[in-house]
Coordinates of C-alpha atoms and ligand atoms in Angstrom, one line a residue:
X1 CA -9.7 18.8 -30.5
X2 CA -8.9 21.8 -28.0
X3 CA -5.6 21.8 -26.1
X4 CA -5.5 19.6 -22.9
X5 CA -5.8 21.6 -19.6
X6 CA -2.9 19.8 -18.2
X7 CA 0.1 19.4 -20.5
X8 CA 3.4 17.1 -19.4
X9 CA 5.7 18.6 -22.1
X10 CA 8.8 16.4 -22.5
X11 CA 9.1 16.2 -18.8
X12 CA 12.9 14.1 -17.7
X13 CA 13.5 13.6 -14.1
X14 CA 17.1 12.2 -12.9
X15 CA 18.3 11.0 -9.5
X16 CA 21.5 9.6 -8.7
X17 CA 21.9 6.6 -10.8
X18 CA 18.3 6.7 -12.1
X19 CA 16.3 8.4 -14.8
X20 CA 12.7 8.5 -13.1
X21 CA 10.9 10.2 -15.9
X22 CA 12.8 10.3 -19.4
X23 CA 11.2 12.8 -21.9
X24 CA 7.7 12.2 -20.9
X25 CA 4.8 14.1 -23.1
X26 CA 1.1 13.9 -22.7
X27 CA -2.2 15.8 -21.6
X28 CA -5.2 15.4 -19.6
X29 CA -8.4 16.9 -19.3
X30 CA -10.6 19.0 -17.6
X31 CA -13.8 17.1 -16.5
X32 CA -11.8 13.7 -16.6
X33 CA -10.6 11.0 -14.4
X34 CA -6.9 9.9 -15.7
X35 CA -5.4 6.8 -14.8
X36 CA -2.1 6.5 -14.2
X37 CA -0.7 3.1 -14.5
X38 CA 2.7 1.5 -14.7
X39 CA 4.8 -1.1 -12.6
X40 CA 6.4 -0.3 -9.3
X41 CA 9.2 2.5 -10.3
X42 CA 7.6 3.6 -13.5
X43 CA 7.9 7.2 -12.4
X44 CA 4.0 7.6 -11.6
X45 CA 4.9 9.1 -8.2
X46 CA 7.6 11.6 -9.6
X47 CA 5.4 13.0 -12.2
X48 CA 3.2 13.9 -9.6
X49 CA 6.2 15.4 -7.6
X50 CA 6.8 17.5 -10.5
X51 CA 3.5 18.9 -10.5
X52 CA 3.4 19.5 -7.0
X53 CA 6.5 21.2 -7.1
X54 CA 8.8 18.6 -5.0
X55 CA 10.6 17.4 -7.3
X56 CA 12.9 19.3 -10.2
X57 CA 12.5 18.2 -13.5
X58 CA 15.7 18.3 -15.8
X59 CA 14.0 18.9 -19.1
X60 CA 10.6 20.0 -20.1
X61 CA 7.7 21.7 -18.5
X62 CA 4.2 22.0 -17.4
X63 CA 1.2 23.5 -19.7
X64 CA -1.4 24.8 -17.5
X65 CA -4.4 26.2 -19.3
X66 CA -2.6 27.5 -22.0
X67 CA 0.3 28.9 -19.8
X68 CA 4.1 27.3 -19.1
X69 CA 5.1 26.1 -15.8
X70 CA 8.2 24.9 -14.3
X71 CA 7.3 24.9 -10.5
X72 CA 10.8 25.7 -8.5
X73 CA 8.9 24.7 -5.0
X74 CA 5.3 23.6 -3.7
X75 CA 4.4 27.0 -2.8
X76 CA 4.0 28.0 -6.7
X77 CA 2.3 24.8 -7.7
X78 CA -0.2 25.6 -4.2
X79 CA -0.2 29.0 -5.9
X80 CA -1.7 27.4 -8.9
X81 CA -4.3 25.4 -7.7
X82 CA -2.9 21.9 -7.8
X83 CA -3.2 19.3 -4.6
X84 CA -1.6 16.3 -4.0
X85 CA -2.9 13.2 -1.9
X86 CA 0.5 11.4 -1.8
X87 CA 1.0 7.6 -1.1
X88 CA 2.9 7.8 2.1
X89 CA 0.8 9.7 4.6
X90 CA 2.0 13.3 5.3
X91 CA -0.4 14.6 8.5
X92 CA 0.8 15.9 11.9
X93 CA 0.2 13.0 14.1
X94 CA 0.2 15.2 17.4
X95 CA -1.9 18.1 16.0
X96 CA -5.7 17.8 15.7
X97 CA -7.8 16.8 12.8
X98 CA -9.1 20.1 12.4
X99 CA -5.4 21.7 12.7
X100 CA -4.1 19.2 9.8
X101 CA -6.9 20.5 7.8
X102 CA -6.3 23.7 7.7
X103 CA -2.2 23.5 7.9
X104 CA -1.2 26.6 6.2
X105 CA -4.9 28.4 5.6
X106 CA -5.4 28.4 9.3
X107 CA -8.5 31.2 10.0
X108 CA -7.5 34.0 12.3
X109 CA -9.5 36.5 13.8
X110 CA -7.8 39.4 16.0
X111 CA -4.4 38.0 15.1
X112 CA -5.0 34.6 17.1
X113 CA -6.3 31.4 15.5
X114 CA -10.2 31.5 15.2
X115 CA -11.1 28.4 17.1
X116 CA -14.4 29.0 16.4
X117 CA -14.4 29.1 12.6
X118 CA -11.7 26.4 12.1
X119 CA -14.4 24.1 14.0
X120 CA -16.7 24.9 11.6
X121 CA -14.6 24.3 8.4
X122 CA -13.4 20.8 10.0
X123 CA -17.2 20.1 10.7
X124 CA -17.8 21.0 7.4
X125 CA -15.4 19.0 5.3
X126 CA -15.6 15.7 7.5
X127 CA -19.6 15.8 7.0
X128 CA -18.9 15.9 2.7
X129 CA -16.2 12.9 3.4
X130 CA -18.6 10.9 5.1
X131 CA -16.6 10.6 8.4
X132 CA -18.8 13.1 10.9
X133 CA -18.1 10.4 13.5
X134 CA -14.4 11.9 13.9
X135 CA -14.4 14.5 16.1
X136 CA -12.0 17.7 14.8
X137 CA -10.5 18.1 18.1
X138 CA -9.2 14.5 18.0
X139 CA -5.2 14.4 17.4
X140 CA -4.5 12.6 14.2
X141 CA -2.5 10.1 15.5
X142 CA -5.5 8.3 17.3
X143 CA -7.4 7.8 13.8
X144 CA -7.5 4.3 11.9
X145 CA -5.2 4.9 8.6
X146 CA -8.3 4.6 6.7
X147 CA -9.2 7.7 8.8
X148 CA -5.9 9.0 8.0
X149 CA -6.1 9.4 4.0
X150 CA -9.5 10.6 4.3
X151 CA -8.0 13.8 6.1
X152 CA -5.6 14.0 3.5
X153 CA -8.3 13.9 0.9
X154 CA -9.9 16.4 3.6
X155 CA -7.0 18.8 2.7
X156 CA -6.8 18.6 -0.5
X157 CA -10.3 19.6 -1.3
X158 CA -10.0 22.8 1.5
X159 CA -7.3 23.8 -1.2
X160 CA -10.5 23.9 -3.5
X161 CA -7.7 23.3 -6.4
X162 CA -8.4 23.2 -10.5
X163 CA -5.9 19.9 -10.2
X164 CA -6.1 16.8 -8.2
X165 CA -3.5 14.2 -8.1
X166 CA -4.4 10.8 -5.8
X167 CA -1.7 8.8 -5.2
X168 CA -3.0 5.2 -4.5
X169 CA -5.6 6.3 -2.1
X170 CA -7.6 3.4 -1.8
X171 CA -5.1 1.3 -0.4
X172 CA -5.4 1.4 2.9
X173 CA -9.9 2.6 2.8
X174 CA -12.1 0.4 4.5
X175 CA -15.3 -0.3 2.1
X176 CA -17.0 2.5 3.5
X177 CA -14.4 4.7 3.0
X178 CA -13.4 4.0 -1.0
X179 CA -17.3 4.2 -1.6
X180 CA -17.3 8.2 -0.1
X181 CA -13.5 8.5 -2.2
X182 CA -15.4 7.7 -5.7
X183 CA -18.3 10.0 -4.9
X184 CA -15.8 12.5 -4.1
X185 CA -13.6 12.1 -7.4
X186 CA -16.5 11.9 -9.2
X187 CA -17.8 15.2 -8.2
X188 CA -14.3 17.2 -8.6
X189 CA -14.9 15.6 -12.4
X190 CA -18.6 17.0 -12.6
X191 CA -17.2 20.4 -11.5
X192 CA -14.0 20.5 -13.8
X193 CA -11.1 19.9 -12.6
X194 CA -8.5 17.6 -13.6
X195 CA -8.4 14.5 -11.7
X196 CA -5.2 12.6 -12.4
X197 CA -5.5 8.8 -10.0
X198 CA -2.8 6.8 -9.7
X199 CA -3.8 2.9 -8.7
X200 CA -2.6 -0.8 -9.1
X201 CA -6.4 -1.8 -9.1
X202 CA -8.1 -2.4 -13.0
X203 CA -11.4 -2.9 -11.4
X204 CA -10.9 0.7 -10.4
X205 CA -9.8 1.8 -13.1
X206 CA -12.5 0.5 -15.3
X207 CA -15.1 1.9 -12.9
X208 CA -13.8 5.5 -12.3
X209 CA -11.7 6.7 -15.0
X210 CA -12.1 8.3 -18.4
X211 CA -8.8 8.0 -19.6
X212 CA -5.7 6.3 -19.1
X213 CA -1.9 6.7 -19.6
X214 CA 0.9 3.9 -18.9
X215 CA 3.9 4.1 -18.0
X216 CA 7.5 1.7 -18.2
X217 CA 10.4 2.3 -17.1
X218 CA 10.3 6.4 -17.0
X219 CA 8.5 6.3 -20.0
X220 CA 5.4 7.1 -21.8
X221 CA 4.0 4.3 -23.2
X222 CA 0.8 5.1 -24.0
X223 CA -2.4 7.6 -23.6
X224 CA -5.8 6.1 -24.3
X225 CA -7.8 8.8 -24.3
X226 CA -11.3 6.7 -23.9
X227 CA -11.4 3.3 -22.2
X228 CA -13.3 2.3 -25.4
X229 CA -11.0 -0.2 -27.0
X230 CA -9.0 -1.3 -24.4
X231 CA -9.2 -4.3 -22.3
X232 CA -7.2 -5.8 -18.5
X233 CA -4.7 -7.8 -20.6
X234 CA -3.9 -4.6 -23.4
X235 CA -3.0 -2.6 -20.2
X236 CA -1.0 -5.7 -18.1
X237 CA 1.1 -6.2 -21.4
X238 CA 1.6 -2.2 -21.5
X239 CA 2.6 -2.1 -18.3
X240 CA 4.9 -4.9 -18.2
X241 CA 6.2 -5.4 -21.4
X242 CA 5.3 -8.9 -21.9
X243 CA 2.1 -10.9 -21.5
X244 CA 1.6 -12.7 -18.2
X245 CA -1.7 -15.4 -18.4
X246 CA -2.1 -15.9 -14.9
X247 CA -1.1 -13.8 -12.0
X248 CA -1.5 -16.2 -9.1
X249 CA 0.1 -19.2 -10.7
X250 CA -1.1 -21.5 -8.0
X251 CA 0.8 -24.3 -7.3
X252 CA -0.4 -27.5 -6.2
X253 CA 1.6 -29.1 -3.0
X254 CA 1.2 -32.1 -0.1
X255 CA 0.7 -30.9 3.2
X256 CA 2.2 -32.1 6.5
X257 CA 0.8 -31.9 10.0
X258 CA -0.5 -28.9 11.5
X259 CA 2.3 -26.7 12.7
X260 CA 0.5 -24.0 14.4
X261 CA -2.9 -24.5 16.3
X262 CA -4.6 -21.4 17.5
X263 CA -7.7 -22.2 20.0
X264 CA -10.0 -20.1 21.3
X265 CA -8.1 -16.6 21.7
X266 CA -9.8 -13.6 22.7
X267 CA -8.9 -10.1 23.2
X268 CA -9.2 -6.4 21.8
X269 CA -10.9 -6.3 18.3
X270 CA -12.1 -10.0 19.0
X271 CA -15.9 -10.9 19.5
X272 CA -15.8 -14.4 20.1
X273 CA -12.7 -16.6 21.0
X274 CA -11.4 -17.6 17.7
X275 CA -9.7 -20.8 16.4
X276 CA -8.0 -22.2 13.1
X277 CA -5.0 -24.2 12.5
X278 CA -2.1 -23.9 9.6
X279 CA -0.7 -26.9 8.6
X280 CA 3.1 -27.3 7.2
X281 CA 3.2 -26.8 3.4
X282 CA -0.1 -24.6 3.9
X283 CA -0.4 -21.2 2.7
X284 CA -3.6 -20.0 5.0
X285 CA -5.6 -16.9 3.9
X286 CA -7.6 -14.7 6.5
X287 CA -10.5 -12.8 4.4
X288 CA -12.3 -10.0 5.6
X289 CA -13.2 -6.4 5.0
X290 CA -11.3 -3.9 6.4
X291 CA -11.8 -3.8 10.4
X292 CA -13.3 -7.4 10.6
X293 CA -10.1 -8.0 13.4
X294 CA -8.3 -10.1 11.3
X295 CA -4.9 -8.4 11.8
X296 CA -6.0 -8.5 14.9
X297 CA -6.1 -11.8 15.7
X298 CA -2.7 -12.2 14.1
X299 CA -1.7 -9.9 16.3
X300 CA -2.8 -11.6 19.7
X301 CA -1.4 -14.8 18.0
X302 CA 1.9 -13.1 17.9
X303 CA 2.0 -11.9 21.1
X304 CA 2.1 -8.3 19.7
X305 CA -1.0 -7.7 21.7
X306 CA -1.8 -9.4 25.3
X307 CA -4.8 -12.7 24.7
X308 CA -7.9 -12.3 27.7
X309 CA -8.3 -16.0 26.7
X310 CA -7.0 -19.1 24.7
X311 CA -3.7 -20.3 23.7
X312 CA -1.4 -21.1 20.9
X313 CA -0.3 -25.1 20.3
X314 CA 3.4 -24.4 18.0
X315 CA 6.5 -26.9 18.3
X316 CA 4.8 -28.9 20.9
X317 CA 4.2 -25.9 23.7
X318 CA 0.9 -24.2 23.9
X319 CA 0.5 -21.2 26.0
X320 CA 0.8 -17.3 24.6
X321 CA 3.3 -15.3 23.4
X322 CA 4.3 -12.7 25.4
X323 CA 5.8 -10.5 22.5
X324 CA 6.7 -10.7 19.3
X325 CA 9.9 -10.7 19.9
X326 CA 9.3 -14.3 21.6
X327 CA 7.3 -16.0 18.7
X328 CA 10.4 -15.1 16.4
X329 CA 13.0 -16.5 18.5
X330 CA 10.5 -19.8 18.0
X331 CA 9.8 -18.8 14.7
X332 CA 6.8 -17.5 14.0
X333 CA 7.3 -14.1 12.4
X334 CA 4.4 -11.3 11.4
X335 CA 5.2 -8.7 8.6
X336 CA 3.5 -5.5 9.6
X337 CA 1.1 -4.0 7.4
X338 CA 2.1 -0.1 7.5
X339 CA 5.0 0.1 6.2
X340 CA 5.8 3.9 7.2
X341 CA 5.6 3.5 11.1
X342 CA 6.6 -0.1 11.5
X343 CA 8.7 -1.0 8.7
X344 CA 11.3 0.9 7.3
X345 CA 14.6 1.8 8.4
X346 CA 14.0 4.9 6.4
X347 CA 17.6 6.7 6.5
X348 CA 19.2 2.8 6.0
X349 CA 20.4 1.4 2.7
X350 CA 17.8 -1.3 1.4
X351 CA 21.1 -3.8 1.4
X352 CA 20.6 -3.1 5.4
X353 CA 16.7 -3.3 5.4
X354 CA 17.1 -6.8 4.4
X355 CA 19.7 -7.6 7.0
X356 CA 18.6 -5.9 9.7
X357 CA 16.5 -9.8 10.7
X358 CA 14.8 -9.2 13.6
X359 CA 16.7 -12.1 14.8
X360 CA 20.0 -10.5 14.7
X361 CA 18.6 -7.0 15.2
X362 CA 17.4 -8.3 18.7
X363 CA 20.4 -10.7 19.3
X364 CA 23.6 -10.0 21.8
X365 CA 25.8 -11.3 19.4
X366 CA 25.6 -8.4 16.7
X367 CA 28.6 -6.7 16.9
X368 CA 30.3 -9.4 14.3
X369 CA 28.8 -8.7 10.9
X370 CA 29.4 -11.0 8.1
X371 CA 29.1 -8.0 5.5
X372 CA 29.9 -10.2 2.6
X373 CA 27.3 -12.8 3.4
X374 CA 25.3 -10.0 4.4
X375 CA 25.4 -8.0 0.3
X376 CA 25.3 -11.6 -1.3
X377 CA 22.4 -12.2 0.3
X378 CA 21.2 -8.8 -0.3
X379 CA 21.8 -9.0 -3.6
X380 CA 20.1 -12.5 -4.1
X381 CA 16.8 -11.0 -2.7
X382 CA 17.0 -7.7 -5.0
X383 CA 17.4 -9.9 -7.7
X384 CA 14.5 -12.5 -6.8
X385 CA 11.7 -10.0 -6.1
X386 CA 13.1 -7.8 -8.9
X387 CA 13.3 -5.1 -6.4
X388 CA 14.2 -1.4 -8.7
X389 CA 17.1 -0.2 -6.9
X390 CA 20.7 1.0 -7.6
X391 CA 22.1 -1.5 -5.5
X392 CA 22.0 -2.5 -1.7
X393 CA 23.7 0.3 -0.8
X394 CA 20.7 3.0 -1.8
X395 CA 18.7 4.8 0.6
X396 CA 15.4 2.4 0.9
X397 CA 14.0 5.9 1.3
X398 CA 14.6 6.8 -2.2
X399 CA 12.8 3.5 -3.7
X400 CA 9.2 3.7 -5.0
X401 CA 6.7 2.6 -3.0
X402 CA 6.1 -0.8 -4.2
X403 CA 10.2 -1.4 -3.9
X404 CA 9.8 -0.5 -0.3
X405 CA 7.0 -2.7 0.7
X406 CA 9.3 -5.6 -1.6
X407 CA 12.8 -5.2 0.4
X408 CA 10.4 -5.0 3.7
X409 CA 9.2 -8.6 2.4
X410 CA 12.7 -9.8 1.8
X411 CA 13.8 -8.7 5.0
X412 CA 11.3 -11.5 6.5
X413 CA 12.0 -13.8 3.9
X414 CA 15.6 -14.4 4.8
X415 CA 14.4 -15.1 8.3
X416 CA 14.6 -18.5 9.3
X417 CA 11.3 -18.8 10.6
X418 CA 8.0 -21.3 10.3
X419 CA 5.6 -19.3 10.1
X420 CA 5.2 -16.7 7.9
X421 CA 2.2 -14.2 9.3
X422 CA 2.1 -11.0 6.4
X423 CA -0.4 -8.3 6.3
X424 CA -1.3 -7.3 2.9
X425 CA 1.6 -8.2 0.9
X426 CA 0.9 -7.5 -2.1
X427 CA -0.7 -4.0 -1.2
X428 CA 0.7 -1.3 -3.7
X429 CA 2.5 -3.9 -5.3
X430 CA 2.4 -4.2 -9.3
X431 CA 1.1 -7.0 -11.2
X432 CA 4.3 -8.5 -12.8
X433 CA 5.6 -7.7 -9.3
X434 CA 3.3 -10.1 -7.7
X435 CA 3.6 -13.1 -10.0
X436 CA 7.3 -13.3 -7.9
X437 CA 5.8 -12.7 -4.6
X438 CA 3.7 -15.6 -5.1
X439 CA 6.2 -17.2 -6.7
X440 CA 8.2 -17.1 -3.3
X441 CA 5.2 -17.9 -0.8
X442 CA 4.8 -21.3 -2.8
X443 CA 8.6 -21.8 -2.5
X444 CA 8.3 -21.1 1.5
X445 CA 5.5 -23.8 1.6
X446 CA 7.3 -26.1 -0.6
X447 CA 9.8 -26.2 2.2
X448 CA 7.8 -27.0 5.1
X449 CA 7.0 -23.7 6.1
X450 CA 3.1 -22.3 6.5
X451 CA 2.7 -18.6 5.0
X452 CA -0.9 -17.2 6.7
X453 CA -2.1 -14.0 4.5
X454 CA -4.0 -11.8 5.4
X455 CA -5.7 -9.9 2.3
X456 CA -8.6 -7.9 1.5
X457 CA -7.8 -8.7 -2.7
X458 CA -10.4 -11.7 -3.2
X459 CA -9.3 -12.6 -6.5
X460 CA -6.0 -12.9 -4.6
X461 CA -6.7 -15.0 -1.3
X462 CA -9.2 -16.9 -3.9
X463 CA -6.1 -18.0 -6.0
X464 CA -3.2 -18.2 -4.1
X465 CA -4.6 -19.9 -0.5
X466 CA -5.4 -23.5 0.2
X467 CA -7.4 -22.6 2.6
X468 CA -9.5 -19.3 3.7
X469 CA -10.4 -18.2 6.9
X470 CA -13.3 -15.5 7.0
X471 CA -13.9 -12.9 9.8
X472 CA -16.5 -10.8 10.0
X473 CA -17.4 -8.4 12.9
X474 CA -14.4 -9.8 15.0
X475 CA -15.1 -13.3 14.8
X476 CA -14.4 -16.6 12.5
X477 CA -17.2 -16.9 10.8
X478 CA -16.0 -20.1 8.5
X479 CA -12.9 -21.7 7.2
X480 CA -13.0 -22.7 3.3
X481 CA -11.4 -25.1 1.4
X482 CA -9.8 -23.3 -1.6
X483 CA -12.1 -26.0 -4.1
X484 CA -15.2 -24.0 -2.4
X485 CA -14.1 -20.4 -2.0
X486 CA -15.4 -19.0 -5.0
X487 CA -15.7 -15.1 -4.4
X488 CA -18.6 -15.2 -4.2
X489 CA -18.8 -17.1 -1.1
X490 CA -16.2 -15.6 0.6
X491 CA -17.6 -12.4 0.0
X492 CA -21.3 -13.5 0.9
X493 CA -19.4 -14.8 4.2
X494 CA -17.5 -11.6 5.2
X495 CA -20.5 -9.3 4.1
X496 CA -22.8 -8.1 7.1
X497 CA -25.7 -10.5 7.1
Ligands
LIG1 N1 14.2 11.1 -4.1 C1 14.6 10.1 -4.9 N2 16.0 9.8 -4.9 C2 16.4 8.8 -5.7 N3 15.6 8.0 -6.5 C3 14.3 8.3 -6.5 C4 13.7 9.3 -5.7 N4 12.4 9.3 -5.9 C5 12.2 8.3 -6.8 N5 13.3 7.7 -7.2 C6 13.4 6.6 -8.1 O1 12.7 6.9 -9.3 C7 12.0 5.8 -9.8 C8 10.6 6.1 -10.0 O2 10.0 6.1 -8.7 P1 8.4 6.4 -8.4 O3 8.3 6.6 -7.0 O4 8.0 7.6 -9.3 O5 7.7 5.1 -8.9 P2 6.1 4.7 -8.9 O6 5.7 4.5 -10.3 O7 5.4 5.7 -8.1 O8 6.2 3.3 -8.2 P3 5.2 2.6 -7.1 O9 4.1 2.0 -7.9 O10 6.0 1.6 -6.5 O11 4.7 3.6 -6.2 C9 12.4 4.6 -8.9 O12 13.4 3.9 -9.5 C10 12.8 5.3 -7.6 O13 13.7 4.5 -6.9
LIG2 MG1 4.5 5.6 -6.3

């Protein structure tokens, strides 16, 4: 067999306190898809910092085509042909489309920027991503997130690279969206290059990729270099380093009463005033594709965004929310979806993350801090969700991206609140990573307390809820009991008739 095109030769990457990548060696192809797989923190993300240049290794190299590479910033890896779709979202919010697609390679003519031809590019590269309805003039910051990541994909194929690295992309793609993604990565394969694809998701991995590698712990674990002989649980037990039978691990429970009655609400996103109730002990899924208004709804329920009509019946007062602010001071709390704009306290230490409570964030009575209640409780939550961290006292910036979107779930698990309203929770999150999280929603409900999920994983809201609310088109269009909602049915419900 001839050389790979892409060679990781005994690549080690060390931050403070953590070895990221520890003496990692493998190859990939030209005209493949390679899968990179591993738990949250594996060190999938800083190998592809390597490549692009961000981050220094502190042993080993690259192999390009038969020549050695150690890139000392992203000009040089730009220089050789290598793009990067990253996980977190890296545009201009206040610059156009068309301007954040051509950042860096912007056409000039005369010595000013050719308005004109840069236009024309954007035109061109939205048409190929399947997205013509977005207008290049619009600023980026008024496009879905969907929208978003296809821009970044935008860029990255303007770079016309040899190398493509996607970092999770289809995360946060509507279905429209992930079906343009796979015709795009499997083009870049028909022409050539070397498409490395980082994802949580084995049904994409079966579909799309040639090969695979796994990573633990910063290490190589494994390169199959056909999807031949290997199967879901082969990769699970790779990734994990033990065998988990069943993900979801649903437990059965007794309900109580209904704690939270929503009736008839109406506002943006919504088509038809929309109703469902949660009751105590319940953990409630909302199903739907991407843009069917169920964070929507959630939203109005809330009181993140103002109700045209209806009213919500919690702790014996019905009327509306008038922020969010309110419903958590009664104790209904919603954890946001996108963790980069609305979660993080990016430059505070993950022991904060989890402390900062909305509660006592928002409360007069903050200046006495209990710091060692505060690092015990800190502590307790790294330790339940397994989150991969130096301590409490790290960055949260520095943790992987799963470990984010885990200490963001902690914070709103050591809330005293009801009502648990979470957005994706699981998104980005790792398999053996998941188990725990579901692991704790059936501990909530256990309690008394009512979790509502939203989730566009139907194997997930299939197994973990007791009962599944479907949207379609901004409206309600059924609620199932969780001894009917095959996925089949849920998806023949949220499908476009
Ligand atoms: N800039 C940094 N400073 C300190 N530690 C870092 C930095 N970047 C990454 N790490 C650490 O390196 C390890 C590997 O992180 P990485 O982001 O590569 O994981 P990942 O496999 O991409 O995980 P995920 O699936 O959650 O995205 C983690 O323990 C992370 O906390
Ligand atoms: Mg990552």
């Amino acid at each position: 067999m001839s050389d790979p095109y892409l060679r990781f030769d005994d690549i080690s990457v060390e931050f403070p306190g953590v070895r990221a990548l520890d003496h990692v060696s493998f190859g990939a192809n030209a005209g493949e898809v390679h899968a990179l797989m591993g738990e949250n923190g594996a060190g999938k993300s800083t190998l592809l910092k390597v490549l692009s240049g961000v981050n220094r290794v502190t042993s080993g190299a690259l192999w390009i085509d038969g020549e050695r590479h150690v890139f000392a910033n992203e000009r040089e890896a730009l220089d050789q042909g290598i793009a990067i779709i990253y996980q977190e979202l890296t545009l201009s919010p206040n610059l156009s489309v068309a301007e954040n697609l051509l950042l860096g390679q912007l056409p000039v003519r005369k010595g000013f920027v050719d308005r004109r031809a840069l236009r024309e590019t954007a035109l061109g590269v939205l048409r190929d991503l399947g997205e013509e309805g977005i207008d290049p003039a619009t600023r980026v910051r008024d496009l879905s997130i969907g929208q978003q990541q296809m821009i970044e994909i935008g860029r990255a194929l303007l770079r016309n690279a040899r190398i493509i690295a996607f970092d999770e992309p289809t995360s946060s793609l509507s279905v429209q969206e992930i079906r343009n993604l796979k015709r795009i990565v499997k083009r870049l394969r028909d022409e050539g290059k070397v498409v490395l694809y980082v994802t949580h998701r084995m049904d994409e991995v079966f579909e799309m990729c040639d090969a695979i590698t796994v990573f633990r712990d910063g290490q190589h674990i494994s390169t199959h270099p056909t999807l031949e002989h290997i199967d879901h649980d082969v990769l699970v037990s790779e990734m994990v380093g033990r065998e988990i039978e069943d993900v979801y691990g649903y437990r059965e429970r007794q309900h109580g009463p209904v704690q939270l009655e929503v009736k008839g609400l109406k506002g943006p996103g919504i088509a038809e005033p929309a109703s469902f109730d949660v009751r105590q002990g319940e953990v409630f899924g909302l199903f739907g594709l991407v843009g069917a208004g169920r964070s929507e709804l959630l939203r109005l329920v809330c009181g993140a965004e103002k109700a045209e009509a209806g009213s919500v019946r919690f702790k014996g007062r019905d009327g509306l929310f008038t922020s969010p602010r309110e419903a958590i001071q009664s104790g209904i709390a919603m954890c946001p979806e996108d963790r980069k704009t609305q979660g993080i306290f990016a430059i505070a230490s993950v022991g904060d993350n989890i402390n900062i409570s909305c509660r006592r964030f928002f409360s007069r009575w903050k200046l006495f801090r209990n710091t060692a209640r505060e690092t015990r409780n800190a502590r307790d939550y790294i330790r339940r969700l397994r989150i991969k961290t130096p301590g409490p006292e790290t960055r949260i910036g520095t943790l992987s991206g799963g470990n984010q979107q885990k200490t963001i779930l902690a914070r709103w698990l050591a809330e005293d609140i009801d009502v648990f309203v979470m957005d994706e929770p699981t998104r980005g999150i790792d398999v053996g990573a998941r188990r725990d999280i579901y692991s704790l929603l059936y501990d909530l409900a256990e309690q008394g307390k009512s979790v509502v999920v939203i989730s566009s994983d139907l194997a997930e809201v299939s197994s973990i809820c007791d009962r599944i609310g479907v949207m379609r088109d901004g409206r309600v269009i059924d609620v199932v009991h969780r001894d009917q909602a095959t996925p089949e049915r849920l998806l023949g419900l949220a499908l476009p008739a």
